[in-house]
Short mmCIF file of N, CA, C and O in Angstrom, two decimals:
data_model
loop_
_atom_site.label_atom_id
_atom_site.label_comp_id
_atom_site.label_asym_id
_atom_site.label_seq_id
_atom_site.Cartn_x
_atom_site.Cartn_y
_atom_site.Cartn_z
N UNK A 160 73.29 4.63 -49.13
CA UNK A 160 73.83 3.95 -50.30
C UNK A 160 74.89 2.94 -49.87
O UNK A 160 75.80 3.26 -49.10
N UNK A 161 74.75 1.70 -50.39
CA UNK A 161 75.72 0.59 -49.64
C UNK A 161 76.80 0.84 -50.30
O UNK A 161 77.52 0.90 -49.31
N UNK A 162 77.94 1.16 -51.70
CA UNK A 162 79.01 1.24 -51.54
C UNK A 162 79.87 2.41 -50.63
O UNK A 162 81.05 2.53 -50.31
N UNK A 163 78.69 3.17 -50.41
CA UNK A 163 79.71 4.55 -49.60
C UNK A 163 79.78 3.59 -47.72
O UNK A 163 80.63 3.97 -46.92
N UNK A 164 79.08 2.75 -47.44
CA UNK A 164 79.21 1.68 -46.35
C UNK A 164 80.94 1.49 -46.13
O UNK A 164 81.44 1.88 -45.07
N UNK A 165 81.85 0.82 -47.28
CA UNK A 165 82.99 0.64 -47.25
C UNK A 165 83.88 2.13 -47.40
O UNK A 165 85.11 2.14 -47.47
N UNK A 166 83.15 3.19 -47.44
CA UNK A 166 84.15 4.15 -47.69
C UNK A 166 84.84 4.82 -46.29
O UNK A 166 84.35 5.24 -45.24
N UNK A 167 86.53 4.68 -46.91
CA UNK A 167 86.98 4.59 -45.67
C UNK A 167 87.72 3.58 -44.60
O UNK A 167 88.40 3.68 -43.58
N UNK A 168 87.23 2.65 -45.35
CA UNK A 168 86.95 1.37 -44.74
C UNK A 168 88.19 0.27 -45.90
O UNK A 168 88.62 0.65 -46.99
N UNK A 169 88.47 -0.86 -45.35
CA UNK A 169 89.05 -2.04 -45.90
C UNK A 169 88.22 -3.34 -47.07
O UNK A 169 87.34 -4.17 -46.82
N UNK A 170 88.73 -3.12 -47.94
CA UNK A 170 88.24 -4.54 -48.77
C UNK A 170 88.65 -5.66 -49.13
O UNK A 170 89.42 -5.51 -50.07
N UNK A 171 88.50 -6.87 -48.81
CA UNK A 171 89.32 -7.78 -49.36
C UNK A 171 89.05 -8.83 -50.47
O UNK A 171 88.04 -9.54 -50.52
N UNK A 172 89.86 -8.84 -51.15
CA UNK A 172 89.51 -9.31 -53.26
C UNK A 172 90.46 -10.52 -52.21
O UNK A 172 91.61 -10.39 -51.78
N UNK A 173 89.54 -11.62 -52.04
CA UNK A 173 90.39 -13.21 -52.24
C UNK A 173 90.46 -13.95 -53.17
O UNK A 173 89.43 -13.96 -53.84
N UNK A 174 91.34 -14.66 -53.56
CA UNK A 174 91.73 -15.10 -54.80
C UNK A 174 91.58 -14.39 -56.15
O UNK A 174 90.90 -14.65 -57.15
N UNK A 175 92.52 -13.32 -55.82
CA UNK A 175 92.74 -12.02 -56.84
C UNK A 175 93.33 -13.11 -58.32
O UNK A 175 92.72 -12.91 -59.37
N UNK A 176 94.04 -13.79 -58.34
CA UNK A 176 94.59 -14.93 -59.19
C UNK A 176 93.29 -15.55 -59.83
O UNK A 176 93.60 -16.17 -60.84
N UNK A 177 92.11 -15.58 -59.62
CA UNK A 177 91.29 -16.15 -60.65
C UNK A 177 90.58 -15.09 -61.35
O UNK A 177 89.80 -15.48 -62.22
N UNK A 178 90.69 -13.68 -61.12
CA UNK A 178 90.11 -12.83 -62.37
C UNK A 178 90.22 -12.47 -63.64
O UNK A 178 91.19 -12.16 -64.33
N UNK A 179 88.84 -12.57 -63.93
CA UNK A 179 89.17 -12.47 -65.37
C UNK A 179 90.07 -11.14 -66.26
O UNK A 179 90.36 -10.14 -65.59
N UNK A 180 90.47 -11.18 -67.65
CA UNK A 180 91.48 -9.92 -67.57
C UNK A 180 90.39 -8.80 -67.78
O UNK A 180 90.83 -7.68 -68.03
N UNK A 181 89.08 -8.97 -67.70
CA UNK A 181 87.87 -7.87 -68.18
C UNK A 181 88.09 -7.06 -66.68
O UNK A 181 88.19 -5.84 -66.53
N UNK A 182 88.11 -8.05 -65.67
CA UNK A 182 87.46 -7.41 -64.23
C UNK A 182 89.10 -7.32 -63.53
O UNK A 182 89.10 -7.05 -62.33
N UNK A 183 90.12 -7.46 -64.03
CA UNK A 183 91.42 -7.26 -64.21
C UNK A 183 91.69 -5.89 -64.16
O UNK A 183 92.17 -5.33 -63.17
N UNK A 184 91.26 -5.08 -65.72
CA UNK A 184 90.96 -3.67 -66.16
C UNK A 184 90.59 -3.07 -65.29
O UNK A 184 91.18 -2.15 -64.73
N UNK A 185 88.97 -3.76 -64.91
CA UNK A 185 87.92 -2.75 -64.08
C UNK A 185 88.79 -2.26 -62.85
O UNK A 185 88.84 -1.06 -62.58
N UNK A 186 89.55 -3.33 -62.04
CA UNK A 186 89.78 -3.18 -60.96
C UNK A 186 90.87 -2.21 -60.90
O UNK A 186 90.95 -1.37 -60.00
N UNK A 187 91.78 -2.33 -61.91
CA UNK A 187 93.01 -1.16 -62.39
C UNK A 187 92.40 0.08 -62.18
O UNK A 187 92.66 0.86 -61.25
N UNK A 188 91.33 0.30 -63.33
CA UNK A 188 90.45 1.46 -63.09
C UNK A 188 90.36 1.84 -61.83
O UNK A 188 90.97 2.87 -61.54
N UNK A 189 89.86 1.38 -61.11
CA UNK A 189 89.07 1.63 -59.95
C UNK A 189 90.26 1.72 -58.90
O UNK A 189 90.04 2.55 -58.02
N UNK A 190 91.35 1.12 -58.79
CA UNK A 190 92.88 1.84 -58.05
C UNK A 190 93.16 2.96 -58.80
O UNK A 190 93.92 3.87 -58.47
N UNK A 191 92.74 2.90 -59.50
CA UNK A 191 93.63 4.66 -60.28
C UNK A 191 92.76 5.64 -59.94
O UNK A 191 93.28 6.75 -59.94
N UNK A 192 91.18 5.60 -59.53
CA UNK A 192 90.28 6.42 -59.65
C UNK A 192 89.48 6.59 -58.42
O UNK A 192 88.63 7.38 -58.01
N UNK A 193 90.10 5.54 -57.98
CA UNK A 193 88.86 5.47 -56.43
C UNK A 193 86.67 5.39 -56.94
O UNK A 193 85.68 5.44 -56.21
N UNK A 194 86.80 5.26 -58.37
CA UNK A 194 85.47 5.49 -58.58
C UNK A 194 84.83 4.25 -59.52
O UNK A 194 85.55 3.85 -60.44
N UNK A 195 83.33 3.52 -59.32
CA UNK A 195 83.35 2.50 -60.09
C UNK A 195 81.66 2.68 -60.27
O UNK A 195 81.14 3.48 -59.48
N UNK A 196 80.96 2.14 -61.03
CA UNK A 196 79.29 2.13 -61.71
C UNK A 196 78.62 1.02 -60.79
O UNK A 196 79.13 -0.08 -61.00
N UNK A 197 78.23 1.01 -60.41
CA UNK A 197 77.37 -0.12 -59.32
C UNK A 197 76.61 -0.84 -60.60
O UNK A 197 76.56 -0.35 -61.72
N UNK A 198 76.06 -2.06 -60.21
CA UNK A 198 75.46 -2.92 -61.60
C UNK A 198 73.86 -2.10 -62.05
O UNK A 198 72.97 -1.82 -61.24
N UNK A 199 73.85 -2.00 -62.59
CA UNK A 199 72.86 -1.33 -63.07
C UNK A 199 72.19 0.55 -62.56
O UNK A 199 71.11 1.15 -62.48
N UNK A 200 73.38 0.76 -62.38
CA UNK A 200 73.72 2.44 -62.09
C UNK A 200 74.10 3.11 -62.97
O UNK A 200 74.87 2.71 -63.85
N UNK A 201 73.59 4.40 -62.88
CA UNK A 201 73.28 5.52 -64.22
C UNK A 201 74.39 6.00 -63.63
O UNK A 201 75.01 6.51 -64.57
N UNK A 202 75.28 6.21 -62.21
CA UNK A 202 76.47 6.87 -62.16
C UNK A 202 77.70 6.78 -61.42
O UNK A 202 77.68 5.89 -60.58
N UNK A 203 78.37 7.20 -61.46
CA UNK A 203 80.27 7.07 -60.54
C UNK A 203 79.48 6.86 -59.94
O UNK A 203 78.27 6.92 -60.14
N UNK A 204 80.46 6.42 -58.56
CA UNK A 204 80.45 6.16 -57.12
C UNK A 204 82.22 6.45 -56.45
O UNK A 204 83.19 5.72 -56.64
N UNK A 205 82.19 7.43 -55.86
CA UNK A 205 83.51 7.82 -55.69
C UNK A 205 83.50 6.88 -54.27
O UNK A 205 82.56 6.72 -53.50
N UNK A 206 84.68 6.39 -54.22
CA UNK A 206 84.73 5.72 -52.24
C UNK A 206 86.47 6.24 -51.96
O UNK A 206 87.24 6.84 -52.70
N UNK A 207 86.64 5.67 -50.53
CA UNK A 207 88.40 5.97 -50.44
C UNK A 207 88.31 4.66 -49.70
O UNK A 207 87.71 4.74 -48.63
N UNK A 208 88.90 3.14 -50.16
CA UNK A 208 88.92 2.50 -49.38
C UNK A 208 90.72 1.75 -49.30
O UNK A 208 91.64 2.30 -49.90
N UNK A 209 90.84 0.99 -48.79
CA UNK A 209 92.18 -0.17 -48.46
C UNK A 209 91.53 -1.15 -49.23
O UNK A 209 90.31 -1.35 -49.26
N UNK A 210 92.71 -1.98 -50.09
CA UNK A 210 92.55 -3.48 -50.45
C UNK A 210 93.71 -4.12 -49.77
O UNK A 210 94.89 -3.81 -49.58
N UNK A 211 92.62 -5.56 -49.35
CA UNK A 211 93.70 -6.13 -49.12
C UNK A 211 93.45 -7.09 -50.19
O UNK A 211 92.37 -7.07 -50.78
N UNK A 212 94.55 -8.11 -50.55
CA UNK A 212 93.92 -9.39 -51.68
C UNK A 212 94.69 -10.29 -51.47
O UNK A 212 95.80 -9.98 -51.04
N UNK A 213 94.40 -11.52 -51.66
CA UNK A 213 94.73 -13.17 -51.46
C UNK A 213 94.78 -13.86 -52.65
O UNK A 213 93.97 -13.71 -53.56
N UNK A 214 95.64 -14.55 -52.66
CA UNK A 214 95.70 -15.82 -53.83
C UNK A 214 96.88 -16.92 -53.14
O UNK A 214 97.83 -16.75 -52.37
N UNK A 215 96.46 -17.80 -53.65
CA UNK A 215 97.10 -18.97 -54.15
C UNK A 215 98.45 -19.52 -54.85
O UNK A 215 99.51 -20.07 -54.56
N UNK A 216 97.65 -18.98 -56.07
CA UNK A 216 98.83 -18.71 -57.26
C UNK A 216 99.83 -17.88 -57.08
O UNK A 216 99.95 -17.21 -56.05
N UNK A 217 100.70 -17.84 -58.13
CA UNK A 217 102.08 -17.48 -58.43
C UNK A 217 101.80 -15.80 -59.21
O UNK A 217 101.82 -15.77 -60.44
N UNK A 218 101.61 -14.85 -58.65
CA UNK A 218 100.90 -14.31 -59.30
C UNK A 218 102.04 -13.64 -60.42
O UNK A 218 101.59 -13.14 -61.44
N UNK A 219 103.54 -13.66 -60.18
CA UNK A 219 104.60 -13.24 -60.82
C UNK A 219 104.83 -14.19 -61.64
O UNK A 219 105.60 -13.82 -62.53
N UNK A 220 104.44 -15.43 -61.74
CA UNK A 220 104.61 -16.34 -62.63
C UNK A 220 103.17 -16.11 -63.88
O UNK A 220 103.61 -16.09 -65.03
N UNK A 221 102.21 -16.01 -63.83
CA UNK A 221 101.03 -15.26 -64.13
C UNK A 221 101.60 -14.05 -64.81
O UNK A 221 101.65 -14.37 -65.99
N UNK A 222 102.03 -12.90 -64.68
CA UNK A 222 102.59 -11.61 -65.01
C UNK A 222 103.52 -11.95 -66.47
O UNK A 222 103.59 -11.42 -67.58
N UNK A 223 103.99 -12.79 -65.99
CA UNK A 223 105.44 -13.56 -67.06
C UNK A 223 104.95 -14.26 -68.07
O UNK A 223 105.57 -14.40 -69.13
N UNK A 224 103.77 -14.78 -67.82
CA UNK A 224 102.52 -15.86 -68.91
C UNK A 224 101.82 -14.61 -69.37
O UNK A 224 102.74 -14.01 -69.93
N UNK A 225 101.15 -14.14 -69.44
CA UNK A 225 100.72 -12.88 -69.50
C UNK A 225 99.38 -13.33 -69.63
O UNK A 225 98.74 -13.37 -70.68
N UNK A 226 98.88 -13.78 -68.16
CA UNK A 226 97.72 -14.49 -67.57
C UNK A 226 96.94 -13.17 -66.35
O UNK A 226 95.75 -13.05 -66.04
N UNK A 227 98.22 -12.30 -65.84
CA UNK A 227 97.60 -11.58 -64.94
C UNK A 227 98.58 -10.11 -65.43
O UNK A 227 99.72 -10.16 -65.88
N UNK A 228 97.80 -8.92 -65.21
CA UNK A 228 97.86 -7.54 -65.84
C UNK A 228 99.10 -7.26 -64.83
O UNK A 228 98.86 -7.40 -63.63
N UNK A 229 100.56 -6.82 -65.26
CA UNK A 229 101.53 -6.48 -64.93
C UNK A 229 101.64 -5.41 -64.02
O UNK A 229 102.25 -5.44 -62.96
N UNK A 230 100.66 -3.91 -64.79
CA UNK A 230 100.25 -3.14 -63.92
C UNK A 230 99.51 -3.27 -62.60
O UNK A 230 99.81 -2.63 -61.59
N UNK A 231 98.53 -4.16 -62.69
CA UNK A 231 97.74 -4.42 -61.58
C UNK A 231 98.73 -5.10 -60.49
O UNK A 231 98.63 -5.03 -59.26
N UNK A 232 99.62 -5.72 -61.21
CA UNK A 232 100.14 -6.58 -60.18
C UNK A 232 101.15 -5.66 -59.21
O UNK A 232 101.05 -5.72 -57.98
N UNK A 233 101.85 -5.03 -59.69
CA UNK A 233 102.32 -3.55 -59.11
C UNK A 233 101.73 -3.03 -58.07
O UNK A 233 102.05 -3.08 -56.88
N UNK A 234 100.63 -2.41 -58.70
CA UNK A 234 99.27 -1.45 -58.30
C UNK A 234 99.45 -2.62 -56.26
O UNK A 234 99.72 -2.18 -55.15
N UNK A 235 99.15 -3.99 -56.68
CA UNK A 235 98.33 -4.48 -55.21
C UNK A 235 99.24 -5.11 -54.35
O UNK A 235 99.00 -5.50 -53.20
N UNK A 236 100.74 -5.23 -55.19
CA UNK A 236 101.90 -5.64 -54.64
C UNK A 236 103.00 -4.68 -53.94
O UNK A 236 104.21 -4.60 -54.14
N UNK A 237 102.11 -3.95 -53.00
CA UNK A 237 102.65 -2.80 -52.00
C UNK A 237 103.43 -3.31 -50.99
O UNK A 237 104.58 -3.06 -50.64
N UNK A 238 102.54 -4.12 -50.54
CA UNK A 238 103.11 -4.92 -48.89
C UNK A 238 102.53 -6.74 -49.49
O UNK A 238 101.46 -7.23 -49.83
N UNK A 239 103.83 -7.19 -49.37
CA UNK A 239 103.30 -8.75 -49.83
C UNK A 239 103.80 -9.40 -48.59
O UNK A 239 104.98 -9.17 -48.32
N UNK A 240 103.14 -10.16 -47.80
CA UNK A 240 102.96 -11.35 -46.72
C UNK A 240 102.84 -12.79 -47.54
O UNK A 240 102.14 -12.97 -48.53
N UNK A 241 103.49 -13.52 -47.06
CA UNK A 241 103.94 -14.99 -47.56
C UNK A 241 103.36 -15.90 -45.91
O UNK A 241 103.83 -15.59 -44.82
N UNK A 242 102.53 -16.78 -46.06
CA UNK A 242 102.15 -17.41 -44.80
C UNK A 242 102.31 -19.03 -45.42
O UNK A 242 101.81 -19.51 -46.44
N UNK A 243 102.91 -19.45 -44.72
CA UNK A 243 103.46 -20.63 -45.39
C UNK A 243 102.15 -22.00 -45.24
O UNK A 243 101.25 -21.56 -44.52
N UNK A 244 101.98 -22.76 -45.48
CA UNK A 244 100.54 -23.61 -45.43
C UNK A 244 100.63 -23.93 -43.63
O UNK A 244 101.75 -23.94 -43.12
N UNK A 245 99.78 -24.10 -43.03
CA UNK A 245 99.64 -25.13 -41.95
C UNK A 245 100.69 -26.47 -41.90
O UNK A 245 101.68 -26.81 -41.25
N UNK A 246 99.85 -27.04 -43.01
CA UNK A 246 100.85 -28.52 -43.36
C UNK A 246 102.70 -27.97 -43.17
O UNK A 246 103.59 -28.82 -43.22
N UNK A 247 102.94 -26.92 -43.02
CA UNK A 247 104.37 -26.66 -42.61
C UNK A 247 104.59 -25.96 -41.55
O UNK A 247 105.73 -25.61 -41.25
N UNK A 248 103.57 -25.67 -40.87
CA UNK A 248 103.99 -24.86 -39.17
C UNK A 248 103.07 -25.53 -38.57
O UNK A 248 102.00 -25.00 -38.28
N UNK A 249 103.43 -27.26 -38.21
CA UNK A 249 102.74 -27.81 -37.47
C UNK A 249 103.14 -27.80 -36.36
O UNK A 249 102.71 -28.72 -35.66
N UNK A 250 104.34 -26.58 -35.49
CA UNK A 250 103.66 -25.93 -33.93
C UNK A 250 102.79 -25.56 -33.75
O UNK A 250 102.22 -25.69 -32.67
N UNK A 251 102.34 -24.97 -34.69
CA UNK A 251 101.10 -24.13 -34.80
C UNK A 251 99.68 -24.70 -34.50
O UNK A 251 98.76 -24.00 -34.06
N UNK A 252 99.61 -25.69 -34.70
CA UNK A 252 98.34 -26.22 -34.86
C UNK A 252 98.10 -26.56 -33.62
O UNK A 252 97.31 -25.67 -33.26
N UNK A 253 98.28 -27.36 -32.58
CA UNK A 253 98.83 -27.53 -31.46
C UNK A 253 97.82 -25.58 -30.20
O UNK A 253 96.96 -25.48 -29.33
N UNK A 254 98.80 -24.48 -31.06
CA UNK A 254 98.04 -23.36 -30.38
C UNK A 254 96.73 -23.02 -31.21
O UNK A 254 95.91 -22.61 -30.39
N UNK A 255 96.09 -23.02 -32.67
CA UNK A 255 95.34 -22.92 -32.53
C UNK A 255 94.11 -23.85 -32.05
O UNK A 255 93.04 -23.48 -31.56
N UNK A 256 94.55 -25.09 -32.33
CA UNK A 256 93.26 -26.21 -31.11
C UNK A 256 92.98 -25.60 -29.98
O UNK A 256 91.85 -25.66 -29.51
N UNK A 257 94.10 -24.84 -29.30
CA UNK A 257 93.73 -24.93 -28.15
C UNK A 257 92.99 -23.58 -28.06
O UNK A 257 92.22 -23.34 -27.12
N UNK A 258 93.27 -22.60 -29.16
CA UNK A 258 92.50 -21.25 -29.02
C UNK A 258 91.37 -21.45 -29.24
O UNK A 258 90.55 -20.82 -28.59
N UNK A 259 90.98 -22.29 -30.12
CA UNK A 259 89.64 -22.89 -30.59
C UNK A 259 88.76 -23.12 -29.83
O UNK A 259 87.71 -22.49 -29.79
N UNK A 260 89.17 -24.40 -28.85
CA UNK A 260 88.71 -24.71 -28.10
C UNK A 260 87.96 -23.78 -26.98
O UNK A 260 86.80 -23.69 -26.58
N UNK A 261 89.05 -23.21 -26.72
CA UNK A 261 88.88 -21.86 -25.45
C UNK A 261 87.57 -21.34 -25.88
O UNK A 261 86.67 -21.01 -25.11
N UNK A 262 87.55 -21.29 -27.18
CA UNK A 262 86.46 -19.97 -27.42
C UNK A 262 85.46 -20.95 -27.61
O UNK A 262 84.44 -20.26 -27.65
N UNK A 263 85.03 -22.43 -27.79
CA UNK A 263 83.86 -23.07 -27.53
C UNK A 263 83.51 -23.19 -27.15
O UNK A 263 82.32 -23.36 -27.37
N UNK A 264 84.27 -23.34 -25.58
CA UNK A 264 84.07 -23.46 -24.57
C UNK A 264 83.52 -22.24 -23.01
O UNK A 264 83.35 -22.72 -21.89
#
């Protein structure tokens, strides 16, 4: 069965900031329960996995609009990492060309 594949295992929801508030719910659910209906499944599916999730957006500014679920935002705001764009750690770029490269080569 392919969701028991991730059980155990890491998931990552990128651009958590564009869900809708339906799949908002679902996903609440499914941190509170570890358990979710596969699409056209007659039943649970229990898993134990890690999320990780990505956005863009402001997602506390979102919370305050009441654009993104307050709880949820809690729920996935355990460990928050801030990586600032490229366009602002242009040392950086410089080492990854050259890691790049390495590995084309």
């Amino acid at each position: 069965h392919q969701p028991r594949l991730a059980n155990q295992g890491t998931v990552f929801l990128d651009e958590i900031g564009e869900m809708s508030p339906y799949l908002q719910a679902k996903l609440l659910r499914f941190l509170n329960d570890g358990s979710f209906r596969r699409v056209g499944g007659d039943r649970e599916v229990k898993v134990n996995v890690r999320i990780l999730s990505a956005t863009h957006r402001d997602l506390e500014k979102m919370v305050s609009e009441g654009t993104f679920r307050e709880d949820l935002f809690y729920r996935l705001n355990v460990l928050n990492v801030e990586v600032p764009p490229l366009r602002e750690r242009g040392q950086d770029i410089l080492l990854l060309a050259r890691y790049f490269m390495q590995q084309a080569c």
